[in-house]
Short mmCIF file of C-alpha atoms and ligand atoms in Angstrom, two decimals:
data_model
loop_
_atom_site.label_atom_id
_atom_site.label_comp_id
_atom_site.label_asym_id
_atom_site.label_seq_id
_atom_site.Cartn_x
_atom_site.Cartn_y
_atom_site.Cartn_z
CA MET P 1030 0.00 0.00 0.00
CA SER P 1031 1.46 3.28 -0.97
CA ARG P 1032 1.53 6.12 1.49
CA LYS P 1033 -0.83 9.07 1.39
CA LYS P 1034 0.50 12.42 0.20
CA ILE P 1035 -0.09 15.92 1.53
CA ALA P 1036 0.97 19.05 -0.36
CA LEU P 1037 1.54 22.21 1.64
CA ILE P 1038 1.24 25.41 -0.39
CA GLY P 1039 3.14 28.09 1.50
CA GLY P 1040 6.36 27.30 3.33
CA GLY P 1041 6.28 30.06 5.93
CA GLN P 1042 5.65 29.79 9.67
CA ILE P 1043 2.54 27.60 9.55
CA GLY P 1044 3.77 25.59 6.55
CA GLY P 1045 6.96 24.59 8.39
CA VAL P 1046 5.11 23.43 11.52
CA LEU P 1047 2.62 21.54 9.35
CA ALA P 1048 5.44 19.66 7.62
CA GLN P 1049 7.00 18.67 10.94
CA LEU P 1050 3.70 17.58 12.51
CA ILE P 1051 2.82 15.43 9.49
CA ALA P 1052 6.25 13.77 9.64
CA LEU P 1053 6.12 13.16 13.40
CA ARG P 1054 2.71 11.51 13.03
CA GLU P 1055 3.70 9.69 9.82
CA LEU P 1056 0.43 10.92 8.44
CA ALA P 1057 1.62 11.09 4.83
CA ASP P 1058 4.50 11.98 2.55
CA VAL P 1059 4.94 15.76 2.48
CA VAL P 1060 5.67 18.16 -0.35
CA LEU P 1061 6.22 21.73 0.79
CA PHE P 1062 5.75 24.31 -2.00
CA ASP P 1063 6.75 27.98 -1.91
CA ILE P 1064 7.59 30.58 -4.53
CA VAL P 1065 10.69 31.63 -2.57
CA GLU P 1066 13.64 29.71 -3.98
CA ASP P 1067 15.41 27.28 -1.65
CA LEU P 1068 13.19 28.07 1.37
CA PRO P 1069 10.96 24.97 1.19
CA GLN P 1070 13.97 22.80 0.28
CA GLY P 1071 15.87 24.10 3.30
CA LYS P 1072 13.00 23.62 5.75
CA THR P 1073 12.18 20.10 4.59
CA LEU P 1074 15.85 19.05 4.56
CA ASP P 1075 16.10 20.23 8.16
CA ILE P 1076 12.96 18.28 9.15
CA ALA P 1077 13.96 15.15 7.21
CA GLU P 1078 17.37 15.09 8.86
CA ALA P 1079 15.64 14.53 12.20
CA SER P 1080 14.01 11.34 10.92
CA ARG P 1081 16.63 9.09 12.54
CA ILE P 1082 15.98 10.75 15.89
CA ASP P 1083 12.21 10.97 15.66
CA GLY P 1084 11.93 7.65 13.85
CA PHE P 1085 9.62 8.59 11.00
CA ALA P 1086 9.73 7.00 7.57
CA VAL P 1087 7.67 9.39 5.44
CA ALA P 1088 9.28 11.49 2.70
CA VAL P 1089 9.53 15.24 3.33
CA ASN P 1090 10.52 17.33 0.29
CA GLY P 1091 10.51 20.98 -0.72
CA THR P 1092 9.78 22.40 -4.15
CA ASN P 1093 9.17 25.54 -6.23
CA ASP P 1094 7.40 23.55 -8.94
CA TYR P 1095 3.69 22.75 -8.88
CA LYS P 1096 4.36 19.53 -10.81
CA ASP P 1097 5.62 17.99 -7.56
CA ILE P 1098 2.21 18.19 -5.88
CA ALA P 1099 0.77 15.64 -8.35
CA ASP P 1100 -1.32 12.87 -6.76
CA SER P 1101 -1.73 14.66 -3.44
CA ASP P 1102 -4.67 13.40 -1.40
CA VAL P 1103 -4.88 16.55 0.69
CA VAL P 1104 -3.59 20.07 -0.02
CA ILE P 1105 -3.23 22.61 2.80
CA VAL P 1106 -2.87 26.25 1.74
CA THR P 1107 -1.14 28.85 3.91
CA ALA P 1108 0.22 30.98 1.06
CA GLY P 1109 -0.39 34.66 1.58
CA LEU P 1110 1.02 37.62 3.37
CA PRO P 1111 0.15 38.83 6.84
CA ARG P 1112 -0.83 42.49 7.17
CA LYS P 1113 2.08 44.94 7.47
CA PRO P 1114 2.08 48.45 8.97
CA GLY P 1115 0.53 50.92 6.57
CA MET P 1116 -1.40 48.29 4.65
CA SER P 1117 -5.15 48.68 4.41
CA ARG P 1118 -7.49 45.70 4.67
CA ASP P 1119 -8.17 46.12 0.96
CA ASP P 1120 -4.45 45.98 0.22
CA LEU P 1121 -4.19 42.66 2.07
CA LEU P 1122 -7.30 41.38 0.36
CA THR P 1123 -5.92 42.29 -3.08
CA THR P 1124 -2.48 40.82 -2.37
CA ASN P 1125 -3.73 37.57 -0.92
CA ALA P 1126 -6.52 37.19 -3.48
CA LYS P 1127 -3.90 37.40 -6.26
CA ILE P 1128 -1.84 34.74 -4.49
CA MET P 1129 -4.88 32.53 -3.85
CA LYS P 1130 -5.92 32.75 -7.51
CA SER P 1131 -2.51 31.49 -8.63
CA VAL P 1132 -2.57 28.74 -5.99
CA ALA P 1133 -6.03 27.59 -7.08
CA GLU P 1134 -4.86 27.44 -10.70
CA GLY P 1135 -1.78 25.40 -9.71
CA VAL P 1136 -3.72 22.96 -7.56
CA LYS P 1137 -6.45 22.59 -10.18
CA GLU P 1138 -3.88 21.66 -12.79
CA PHE P 1139 -1.64 19.36 -10.78
CA ALA P 1140 -3.77 17.91 -7.95
CA PRO P 1141 -7.29 17.96 -9.42
CA ASN P 1142 -8.66 15.22 -7.16
CA SER P 1143 -7.34 16.54 -3.86
CA ILE P 1144 -9.29 17.73 -0.84
CA VAL P 1145 -8.18 21.25 0.02
CA ILE P 1146 -7.93 22.92 3.41
CA ILE P 1147 -7.43 26.69 3.25
CA ILE P 1148 -5.80 28.56 6.14
CA SER P 1149 -4.78 31.89 4.51
CA ASN P 1150 -6.51 35.09 5.62
CA PRO P 1151 -8.94 36.71 5.20
CA LEU P 1152 -10.14 33.13 5.59
CA ASP P 1153 -13.76 33.21 4.50
CA ALA P 1154 -12.94 35.18 1.33
CA MET P 1155 -9.91 33.04 0.47
CA VAL P 1156 -11.91 29.78 0.68
CA THR P 1157 -14.61 31.32 -1.50
CA LEU P 1158 -12.06 32.42 -4.11
CA PHE P 1159 -10.19 29.11 -4.17
CA GLN P 1160 -13.42 27.21 -4.84
CA LYS P 1161 -14.49 29.68 -7.53
CA VAL P 1162 -11.18 29.58 -9.42
CA SER P 1163 -10.61 25.82 -9.06
CA GLY P 1164 -14.21 24.83 -9.74
CA PHE P 1165 -13.73 21.97 -7.25
CA PRO P 1166 -16.94 20.63 -5.69
CA HIS P 1167 -17.75 22.48 -2.46
CA ASN P 1168 -17.26 19.40 -0.26
CA ARG P 1169 -13.58 19.30 -1.36
CA VAL P 1170 -12.75 22.93 -0.44
CA ILE P 1171 -12.85 23.64 3.30
CA GLY P 1172 -11.50 26.45 5.48
CA GLN P 1173 -9.75 26.07 8.82
CA ALA P 1174 -10.82 28.51 11.51
CA GLY P 1175 -13.39 26.85 13.76
CA VAL P 1176 -11.12 24.08 15.03
CA LEU P 1177 -8.60 26.65 16.24
CA ASP P 1178 -11.15 29.14 17.59
CA SER P 1179 -12.90 26.26 19.42
CA SER P 1180 -9.60 25.04 20.85
CA ARG P 1181 -8.80 28.51 22.14
CA PHE P 1182 -12.26 28.79 23.76
CA SER P 1183 -11.86 25.29 25.27
CA SER P 1184 -8.43 26.19 26.68
CA PHE P 1185 -9.77 29.26 28.45
CA ILE P 1186 -12.64 27.24 29.94
CA ALA P 1187 -10.30 24.47 31.13
CA TRP P 1188 -7.92 26.98 32.75
CA GLU P 1189 -10.82 28.73 34.47
CA LEU P 1190 -12.40 25.51 35.79
CA ASP P 1191 -9.05 23.79 36.49
CA VAL P 1192 -10.03 20.62 34.61
CA ALA P 1193 -8.42 18.69 31.74
CA VAL P 1194 -8.87 20.53 28.45
CA LYS P 1195 -9.59 17.28 26.63
CA ASP P 1196 -12.79 16.95 28.65
CA ILE P 1197 -14.08 20.28 27.30
CA ASN P 1198 -16.46 20.37 24.34
CA ALA P 1199 -17.00 23.87 23.05
CA MET P 1200 -17.57 25.16 19.54
CA VAL P 1201 -17.15 28.48 17.77
CA LEU P 1202 -19.21 29.21 14.66
CA GLY P 1203 -19.49 32.03 12.11
CA GLY P 1204 -16.82 33.90 10.19
CA HIS P 1205 -13.13 33.98 11.20
CA GLY P 1206 -13.11 37.53 12.56
CA ASP P 1207 -14.23 39.69 15.45
CA THR P 1208 -17.83 38.59 14.88
CA MET P 1209 -17.22 34.86 15.47
CA VAL P 1210 -19.79 33.14 17.70
CA PRO P 1211 -18.58 31.01 20.65
CA LEU P 1212 -21.57 28.81 21.53
CA VAL P 1213 -21.85 29.22 25.29
CA ARG P 1214 -25.09 27.31 25.80
CA TYR P 1215 -23.66 24.11 24.27
CA ALA P 1216 -20.24 24.32 25.97
CA ASN P 1217 -19.83 21.44 28.41
CA VAL P 1218 -17.39 19.41 30.49
CA ASN P 1219 -18.11 15.76 29.69
CA GLY P 1220 -21.77 16.68 29.24
CA VAL P 1221 -22.12 19.03 32.21
CA PRO P 1222 -22.89 22.59 31.06
CA VAL P 1223 -19.97 24.96 31.64
CA MET P 1224 -22.35 27.66 32.91
CA GLU P 1225 -23.62 25.32 35.63
CA LEU P 1226 -20.05 24.64 36.80
CA LEU P 1227 -19.23 28.35 36.77
CA GLU P 1228 -22.36 29.16 38.80
CA ARG P 1229 -21.38 26.53 41.37
CA LYS P 1230 -17.81 27.81 41.49
CA TYR P 1231 -18.83 31.40 42.18
CA ASN P 1232 -22.20 30.69 43.79
CA ASP P 1233 -23.34 33.79 41.92
CA ALA P 1234 -25.07 33.73 38.51
CA ALA P 1235 -24.09 37.30 37.62
CA LYS P 1236 -20.42 36.66 38.39
CA ALA P 1237 -20.52 33.41 36.39
CA LYS P 1238 -21.90 35.31 33.39
CA GLU P 1239 -19.23 37.97 33.76
CA VAL P 1240 -16.49 35.32 33.75
CA MET P 1241 -17.98 33.62 30.68
CA ASP P 1242 -18.36 36.95 28.86
CA ALA P 1243 -14.67 37.60 29.44
CA MET P 1244 -13.74 34.16 28.03
CA VAL P 1245 -15.93 34.78 24.99
CA ALA P 1246 -14.30 38.18 24.44
CA ARG P 1247 -10.80 36.66 24.83
CA THR P 1248 -11.67 33.93 22.29
CA LYS P 1249 -12.78 36.50 19.72
CA ALA P 1250 -9.57 38.49 20.21
CA ALA P 1251 -7.25 35.49 20.68
CA GLY P 1252 -5.49 35.83 17.32
CA GLY P 1253 -4.72 39.49 18.03
CA GLU P 1254 -3.48 38.64 21.53
CA VAL P 1255 -0.79 36.37 20.04
CA VAL P 1256 0.10 38.88 17.29
CA LYS P 1257 0.62 41.56 19.92
CA LEU P 1258 3.00 39.33 21.91
CA LEU P 1259 4.95 38.02 18.91
CA LYS P 1260 5.42 41.53 17.43
CA THR P 1261 6.11 39.99 14.00
CA GLY P 1262 3.69 37.59 12.33
CA SER P 1263 0.72 35.73 13.74
CA ALA P 1264 -0.05 32.45 15.51
CA PHE P 1265 1.47 29.44 13.79
CA TYR P 1266 1.69 26.45 16.13
CA SER P 1267 -2.02 26.22 16.91
CA PRO P 1268 -3.30 26.94 13.37
CA ALA P 1269 -1.05 24.12 12.13
CA SER P 1270 -2.36 21.70 14.78
CA ALA P 1271 -5.91 22.61 13.83
CA ALA P 1272 -5.39 21.87 10.14
CA ILE P 1273 -3.69 18.58 11.03
CA GLN P 1274 -6.76 17.46 12.97
CA MET P 1275 -8.88 18.17 9.88
CA ALA P 1276 -6.45 16.38 7.55
CA GLU P 1277 -6.34 13.36 9.87
CA ALA P 1278 -10.14 13.20 9.92
CA ILE P 1279 -10.19 13.25 6.11
CA LEU P 1280 -7.34 10.79 5.45
CA GLY P 1281 -8.63 8.39 8.13
CA ASP P 1282 -12.30 8.79 7.12
CA GLN P 1283 -12.93 9.47 10.80
CA LYS P 1284 -16.29 11.31 10.51
CA ARG P 1285 -15.04 13.79 13.11
CA VAL P 1286 -17.48 16.51 14.12
CA LEU P 1287 -15.41 19.68 13.71
CA ALA P 1288 -16.31 23.32 13.15
CA SER P 1289 -15.16 24.12 9.60
CA CYS P 1290 -15.66 26.91 7.10
CA VAL P 1291 -17.87 25.27 4.47
CA TYR P 1292 -20.29 26.24 1.72
CA LEU P 1293 -23.83 26.72 2.98
CA ASP P 1294 -26.64 26.01 0.56
CA GLY P 1295 -29.61 26.98 2.71
CA GLU P 1296 -28.37 25.54 6.00
CA TYR P 1297 -28.59 28.02 8.89
CA ASN P 1298 -30.65 30.21 6.51
CA VAL P 1299 -27.52 31.03 4.51
CA LYS P 1300 -27.32 30.37 0.78
CA GLY P 1301 -24.20 30.64 -1.34
CA TYR P 1302 -21.57 31.59 1.24
CA TYR P 1303 -18.70 29.90 3.08
CA VAL P 1304 -19.24 30.21 6.85
CA GLY P 1305 -18.05 28.28 9.93
CA VAL P 1306 -20.50 25.62 11.16
CA PRO P 1307 -20.31 22.12 12.68
CA THR P 1308 -19.40 19.60 9.99
CA VAL P 1309 -18.69 15.89 9.64
CA LEU P 1310 -15.24 15.42 8.05
CA GLY P 1311 -14.38 12.13 6.35
CA ALA P 1312 -12.94 10.67 3.16
CA ASN P 1313 -15.12 12.93 1.01
CA GLY P 1314 -14.07 16.11 2.79
CA CYS P 1315 -17.10 17.88 4.23
CA GLU P 1316 -19.56 14.99 4.21
CA ARG P 1317 -22.35 16.67 6.13
CA ILE P 1318 -23.30 19.88 7.83
CA LEU P 1319 -24.81 19.47 11.28
CA GLU P 1320 -27.57 21.94 11.99
CA VAL P 1321 -27.94 22.73 15.67
CA SER P 1322 -30.81 24.87 16.88
CA LEU P 1323 -29.87 28.41 17.82
CA ASN P 1324 -31.92 30.58 20.14
CA GLU P 1325 -32.80 34.14 19.17
CA GLU P 1326 -29.66 35.68 20.64
CA GLU P 1327 -27.34 33.06 19.07
CA GLN P 1328 -29.06 33.35 15.68
CA ALA P 1329 -28.71 37.16 15.80
CA ALA P 1330 -24.98 36.84 16.58
CA PHE P 1331 -24.59 34.28 13.78
CA ASP P 1332 -26.48 36.51 11.29
CA HIS P 1333 -24.23 39.43 12.27
CA SER P 1334 -21.18 37.27 11.58
CA VAL P 1335 -22.60 36.11 8.23
CA ASN P 1336 -23.08 39.79 7.32
CA ALA P 1337 -19.38 40.41 7.92
CA VAL P 1338 -18.58 37.49 5.58
CA THR P 1339 -20.92 38.68 2.80
CA THR P 1340 -19.41 42.19 3.04
CA LEU P 1341 -15.88 40.75 2.80
CA VAL P 1342 -16.80 38.65 -0.23
CA ALA P 1343 -18.50 41.67 -1.87
CA ASP P 1344 -15.34 43.73 -1.25
CA MET P 1345 -13.28 41.01 -2.91
CA GLU P 1346 -15.61 40.82 -5.89
CA GLY P 1347 -15.48 44.63 -6.09
CA LEU P 1348 -11.71 44.30 -6.52
CA GLY P 1349 -12.31 42.14 -9.59
CA PHE P 1350 -11.94 38.63 -8.14
O1 TXD A 600 -6.77 30.06 11.67
C1 TXD A 600 -6.41 30.58 10.65
N1 TXD A 600 -7.08 30.37 9.53
C2 TXD A 600 -5.21 31.44 10.65
C3 TXD A 600 -4.77 32.03 9.41
C4 TXD A 600 -4.46 31.64 11.84
C5 TXD A 600 -3.28 32.32 11.79
C6 TXD A 600 -2.71 32.88 10.57
N2 TXD A 600 -3.56 32.75 9.44
C7 TXD A 600 -3.10 33.17 8.12
O2 TXD A 600 -2.33 32.11 7.55
C8 TXD A 600 -2.15 34.36 8.04
O3 TXD A 600 -2.86 35.57 8.15
C9 TXD A 600 -1.56 34.17 6.65
O4 TXD A 600 -2.45 34.65 5.66
C10 TXD A 600 -1.47 32.64 6.51
C11 TXD A 600 -0.07 32.08 6.64
O5 TXD A 600 0.48 32.43 7.88
P1 TXD A 600 2.06 32.23 8.15
O6 TXD A 600 2.32 32.71 9.52
O7 TXD A 600 2.49 30.87 7.75
O8 TXD A 600 2.63 33.32 7.11
P2 TXD A 600 4.10 33.42 6.49
O9 TXD A 600 5.11 32.91 7.45
O10 TXD A 600 4.22 34.80 5.96
O11 TXD A 600 4.08 32.38 5.27
C12 TXD A 600 3.39 32.60 4.09
C13 TXD A 600 4.18 31.97 2.98
C14 TXD A 600 5.55 32.62 2.73
O12 TXD A 600 6.58 31.66 2.86
C15 TXD A 600 5.45 33.14 1.30
O13 TXD A 600 6.67 33.05 0.58
C16 TXD A 600 4.41 32.21 0.72
O14 TXD A 600 3.44 32.07 1.75
N3 TXD A 600 3.81 32.68 -0.52
C17 TXD A 600 3.41 31.85 -1.50
N4 TXD A 600 3.41 30.51 -1.58
C18 TXD A 600 2.95 29.97 -2.69
N5 TXD A 600 2.48 30.68 -3.73
C19 TXD A 600 2.44 32.03 -3.69
N6 TXD A 600 1.96 32.73 -4.71
C20 TXD A 600 2.92 32.67 -2.52
N7 TXD A 600 3.04 33.96 -2.14
C21 TXD A 600 3.58 33.95 -0.92
#
């Protein structure tokens, strides 16, 4: 049986961590692509030279040629620039949309049967553009945001309650921006509602709500919190881990229930847009969208987030993409 193959488009911060995580888990052979000469070759040589120590047998190679991504089962895209001082949001959108268009053309030509996970920002617009340019079926083009945002929310809850983070189930829906929607009512610790545990801890419903509101606010701003500390660039360890969980679910046909940015065709009253919702990920990519009931307040927050996504996509289309 031949090994699976994952192509990574973008050999920057996230791309490098992705390559190492895939190797350590022996998830698949790795091809790391970047337009910068020698960079992907250097990173993969460095990773591969640890194979004796870490004991992995998968191939890890770098390239500047799209031909080398042929026969990839999964493609993970991180290509794109982060925002620099003096750059407007439109500037970033234009720059990254140009990059994403070229990536979609390359992947369409050389890995036409792959399942694609997009990480590049602005996420919701980049997933939309990749699908449009590649013409791939919607189930094979998925964005990563919800797994990371949910993991951040879960971490804050675990730290607050002083319990193991793996016992926390909490999901974040909506677009990947300030309007994202952490679902408080469904958040639980092995089935016990988080709000109930907070109310017991503080013996005060108002205080419990205040603590939860602060965790929700921190989740929404979590990307910015890391950017502020790093000074240059944005989070890269956790976004890579998040995409790996999605890739593992797909390659292993695991039917994992993960929040992903997927194309909605009427679900959640949204038609024709990519938005973060609970999905079932398996061998066919996004195999199903799970619709959970939202109360009035949650639906309003979700609609607000969808509005931010439709505005972003309209801005992108206004720029000619
Ligand atoms: O959860 C999420 N979705 C995210 C997304 C969380 C954090 C960061 N997120 C975004 O991922 C971030 O805003 C960026 O748009 C991407 C990649 O982040 P990373 O930190 O890896 O950025 P780098 O280090 O700048 O790497 C980008 C690489 C760099 O090596 C460029 O040379 C390359 O992309 N690049 C290209 N590769 C292929 N093809 C083209 N055209 C290209 N242009 C640049």
